[in-house]
mmCIF file of C-alpha atoms in Angstrom:
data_model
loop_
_atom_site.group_PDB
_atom_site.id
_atom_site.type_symbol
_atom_site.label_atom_id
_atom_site.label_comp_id
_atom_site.label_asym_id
_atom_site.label_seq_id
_atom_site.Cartn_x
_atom_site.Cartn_y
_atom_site.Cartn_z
ATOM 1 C CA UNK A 1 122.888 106.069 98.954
ATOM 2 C CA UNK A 2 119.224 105.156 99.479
ATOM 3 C CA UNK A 3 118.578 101.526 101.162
ATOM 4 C CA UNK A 4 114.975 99.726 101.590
ATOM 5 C CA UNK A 5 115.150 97.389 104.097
ATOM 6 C CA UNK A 6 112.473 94.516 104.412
ATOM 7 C CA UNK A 7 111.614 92.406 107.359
ATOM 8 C CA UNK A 8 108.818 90.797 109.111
ATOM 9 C CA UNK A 9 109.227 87.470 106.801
ATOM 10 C CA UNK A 10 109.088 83.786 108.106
ATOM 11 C CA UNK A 11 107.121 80.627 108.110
ATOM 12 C CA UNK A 12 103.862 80.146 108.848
ATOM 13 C CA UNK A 13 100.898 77.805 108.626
ATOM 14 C CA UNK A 14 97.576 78.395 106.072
ATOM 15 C CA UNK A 15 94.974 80.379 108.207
ATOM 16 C CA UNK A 16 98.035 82.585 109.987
ATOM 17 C CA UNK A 17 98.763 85.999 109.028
ATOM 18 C CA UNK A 18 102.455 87.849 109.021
ATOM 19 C CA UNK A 19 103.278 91.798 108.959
ATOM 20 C CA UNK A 20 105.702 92.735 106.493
ATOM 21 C CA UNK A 21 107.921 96.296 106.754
ATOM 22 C CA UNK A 22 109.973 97.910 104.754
ATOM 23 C CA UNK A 23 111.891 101.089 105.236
ATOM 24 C CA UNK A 24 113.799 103.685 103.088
ATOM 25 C CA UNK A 25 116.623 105.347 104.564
ATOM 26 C CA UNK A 26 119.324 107.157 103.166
ATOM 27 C CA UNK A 27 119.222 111.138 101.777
ATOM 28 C CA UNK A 28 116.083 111.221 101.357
ATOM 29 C CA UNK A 29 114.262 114.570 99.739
ATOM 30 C CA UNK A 30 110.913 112.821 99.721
ATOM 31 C CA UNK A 31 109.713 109.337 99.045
ATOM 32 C CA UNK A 32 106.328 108.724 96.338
ATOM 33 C CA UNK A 33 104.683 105.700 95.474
ATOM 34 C CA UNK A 34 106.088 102.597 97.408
ATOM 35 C CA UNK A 35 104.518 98.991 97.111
ATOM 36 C CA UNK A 36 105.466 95.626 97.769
ATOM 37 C CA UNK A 37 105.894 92.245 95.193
ATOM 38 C CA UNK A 38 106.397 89.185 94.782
ATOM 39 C CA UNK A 39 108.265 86.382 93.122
ATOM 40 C CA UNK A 40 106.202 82.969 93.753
ATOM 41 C CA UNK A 41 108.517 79.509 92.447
ATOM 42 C CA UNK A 42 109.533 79.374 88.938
ATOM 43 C CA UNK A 43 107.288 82.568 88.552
ATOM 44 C CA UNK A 44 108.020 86.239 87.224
ATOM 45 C CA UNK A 45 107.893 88.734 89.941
ATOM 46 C CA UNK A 46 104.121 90.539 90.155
ATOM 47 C CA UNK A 47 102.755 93.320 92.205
ATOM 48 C CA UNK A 48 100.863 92.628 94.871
ATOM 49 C CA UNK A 49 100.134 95.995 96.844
ATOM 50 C CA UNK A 50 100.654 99.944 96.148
ATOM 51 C CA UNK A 51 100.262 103.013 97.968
ATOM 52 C CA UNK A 52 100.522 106.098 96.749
ATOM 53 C CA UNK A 53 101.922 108.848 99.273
ATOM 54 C CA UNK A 54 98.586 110.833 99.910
ATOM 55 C CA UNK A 55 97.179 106.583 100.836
ATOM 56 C CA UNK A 56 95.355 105.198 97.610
ATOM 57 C CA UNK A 57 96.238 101.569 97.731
ATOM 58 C CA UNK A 58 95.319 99.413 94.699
ATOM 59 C CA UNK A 59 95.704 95.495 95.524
ATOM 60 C CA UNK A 60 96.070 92.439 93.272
ATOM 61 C CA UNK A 61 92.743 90.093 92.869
ATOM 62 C CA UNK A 62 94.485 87.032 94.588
ATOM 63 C CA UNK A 63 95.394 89.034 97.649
ATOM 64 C CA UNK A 64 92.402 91.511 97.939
ATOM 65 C CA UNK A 65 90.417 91.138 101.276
ATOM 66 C CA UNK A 66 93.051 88.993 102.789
ATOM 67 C CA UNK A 67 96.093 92.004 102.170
ATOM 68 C CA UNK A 68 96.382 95.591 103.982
ATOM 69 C CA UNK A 69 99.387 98.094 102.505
ATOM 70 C CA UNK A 70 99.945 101.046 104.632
ATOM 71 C CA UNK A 71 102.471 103.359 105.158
ATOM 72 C CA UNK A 72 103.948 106.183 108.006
ATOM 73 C CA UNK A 73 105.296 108.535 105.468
ATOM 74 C CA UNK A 74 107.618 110.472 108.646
ATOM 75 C CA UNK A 75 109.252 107.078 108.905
ATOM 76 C CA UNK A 76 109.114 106.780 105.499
ATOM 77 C CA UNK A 77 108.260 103.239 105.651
ATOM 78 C CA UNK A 78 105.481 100.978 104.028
ATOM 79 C CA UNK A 79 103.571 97.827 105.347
ATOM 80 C CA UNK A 80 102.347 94.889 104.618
ATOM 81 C CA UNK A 81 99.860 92.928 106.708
ATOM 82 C CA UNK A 82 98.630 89.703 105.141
ATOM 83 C CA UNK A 83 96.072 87.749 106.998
ATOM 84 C CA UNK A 84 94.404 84.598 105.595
ATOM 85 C CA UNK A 85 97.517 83.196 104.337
ATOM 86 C CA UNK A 86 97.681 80.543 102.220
ATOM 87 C CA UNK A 87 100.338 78.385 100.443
ATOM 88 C CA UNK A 88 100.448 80.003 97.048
ATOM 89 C CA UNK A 89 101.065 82.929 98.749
ATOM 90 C CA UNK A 90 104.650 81.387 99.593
ATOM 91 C CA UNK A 91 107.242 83.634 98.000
ATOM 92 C CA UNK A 92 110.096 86.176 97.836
ATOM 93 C CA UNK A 93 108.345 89.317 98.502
ATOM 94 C CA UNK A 94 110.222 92.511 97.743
ATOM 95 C CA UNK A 95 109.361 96.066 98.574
ATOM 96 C CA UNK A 96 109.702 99.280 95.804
ATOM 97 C CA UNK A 97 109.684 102.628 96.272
ATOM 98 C CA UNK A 98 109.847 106.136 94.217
ATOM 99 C CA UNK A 99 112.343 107.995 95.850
ATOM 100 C CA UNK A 100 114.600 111.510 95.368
ATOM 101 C CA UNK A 101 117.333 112.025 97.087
ATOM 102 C CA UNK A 102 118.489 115.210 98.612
ATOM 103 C CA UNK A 103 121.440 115.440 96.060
ATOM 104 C CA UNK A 104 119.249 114.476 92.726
ATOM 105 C CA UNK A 105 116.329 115.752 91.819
ATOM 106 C CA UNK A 106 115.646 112.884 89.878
ATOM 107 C CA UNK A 107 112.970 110.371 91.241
ATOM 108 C CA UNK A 108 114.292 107.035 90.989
ATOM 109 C CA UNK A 109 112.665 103.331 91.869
ATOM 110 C CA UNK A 110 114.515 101.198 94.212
ATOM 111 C CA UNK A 111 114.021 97.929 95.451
ATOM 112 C CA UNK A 112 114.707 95.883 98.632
ATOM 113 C CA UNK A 113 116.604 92.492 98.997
ATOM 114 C CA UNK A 114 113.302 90.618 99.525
ATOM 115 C CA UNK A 115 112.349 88.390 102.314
ATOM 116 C CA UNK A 116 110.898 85.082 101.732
ATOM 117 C CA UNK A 117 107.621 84.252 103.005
ATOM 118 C CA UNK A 118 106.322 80.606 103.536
ATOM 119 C CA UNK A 119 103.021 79.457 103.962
ATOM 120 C CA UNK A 120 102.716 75.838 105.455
ATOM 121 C CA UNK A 121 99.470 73.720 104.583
#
């Protein structure tokens, strides 16, 4: 069974900035794209950061320049470092990941629980 586990959330004032993890575990063969989204009050969930596994990152307007996605791919685990925070950026933010396992050679997308991000003003 393949798990992505998020943490790194909490509250924090405008101005601050807050690293985010996530990490895949399980039987992993090999783990592809991976990003990170989010789900803002009474919105639809939206992307906000991917990363392919060879590094291209492609970033949403609202967070570009304030937003770094990176990832350790022998930890198989992505990142999110958000500086410049400010309060719309308060949400549930949830990682995804394109993933085969060792016993399907499928490639499958998985997602985290989410952990919830506040930005005080």
């Amino acid at each position: 069974q393949v798990q992505l586990v998020e943490s790194g959330g909490g509250l924090v004032q405008a101005g601050g900035s807050l690293r985010l993890s996530c990490a895949a575990s399980g039987r992993i063969f090999s783990v592809n794209g991976m990003g990170w989204y989010r789900q803002c009050p009474g919105k639809q969930r939206e992307s906000v950061a991917t990363i392919t596994k060879s590094g291209t990152a492609n970033y949403a307007d609202y967070v570009r320049g304030r937003f770094t996605i990176s990832r350790d791919n022998a930890k198989n685990t992505v990142y999110l470092q958000m500086n410049s925070l400010k309060p719309e950026d308060t949400a549930v933010y949830y990682c995804n990941a394109d993933i085969r396992q060792l016993i399907d050679i499928r490639q499958l997308n998985y997602w985290g629980q989410g952990t919830q991000v506040t930005v005080s003003s």
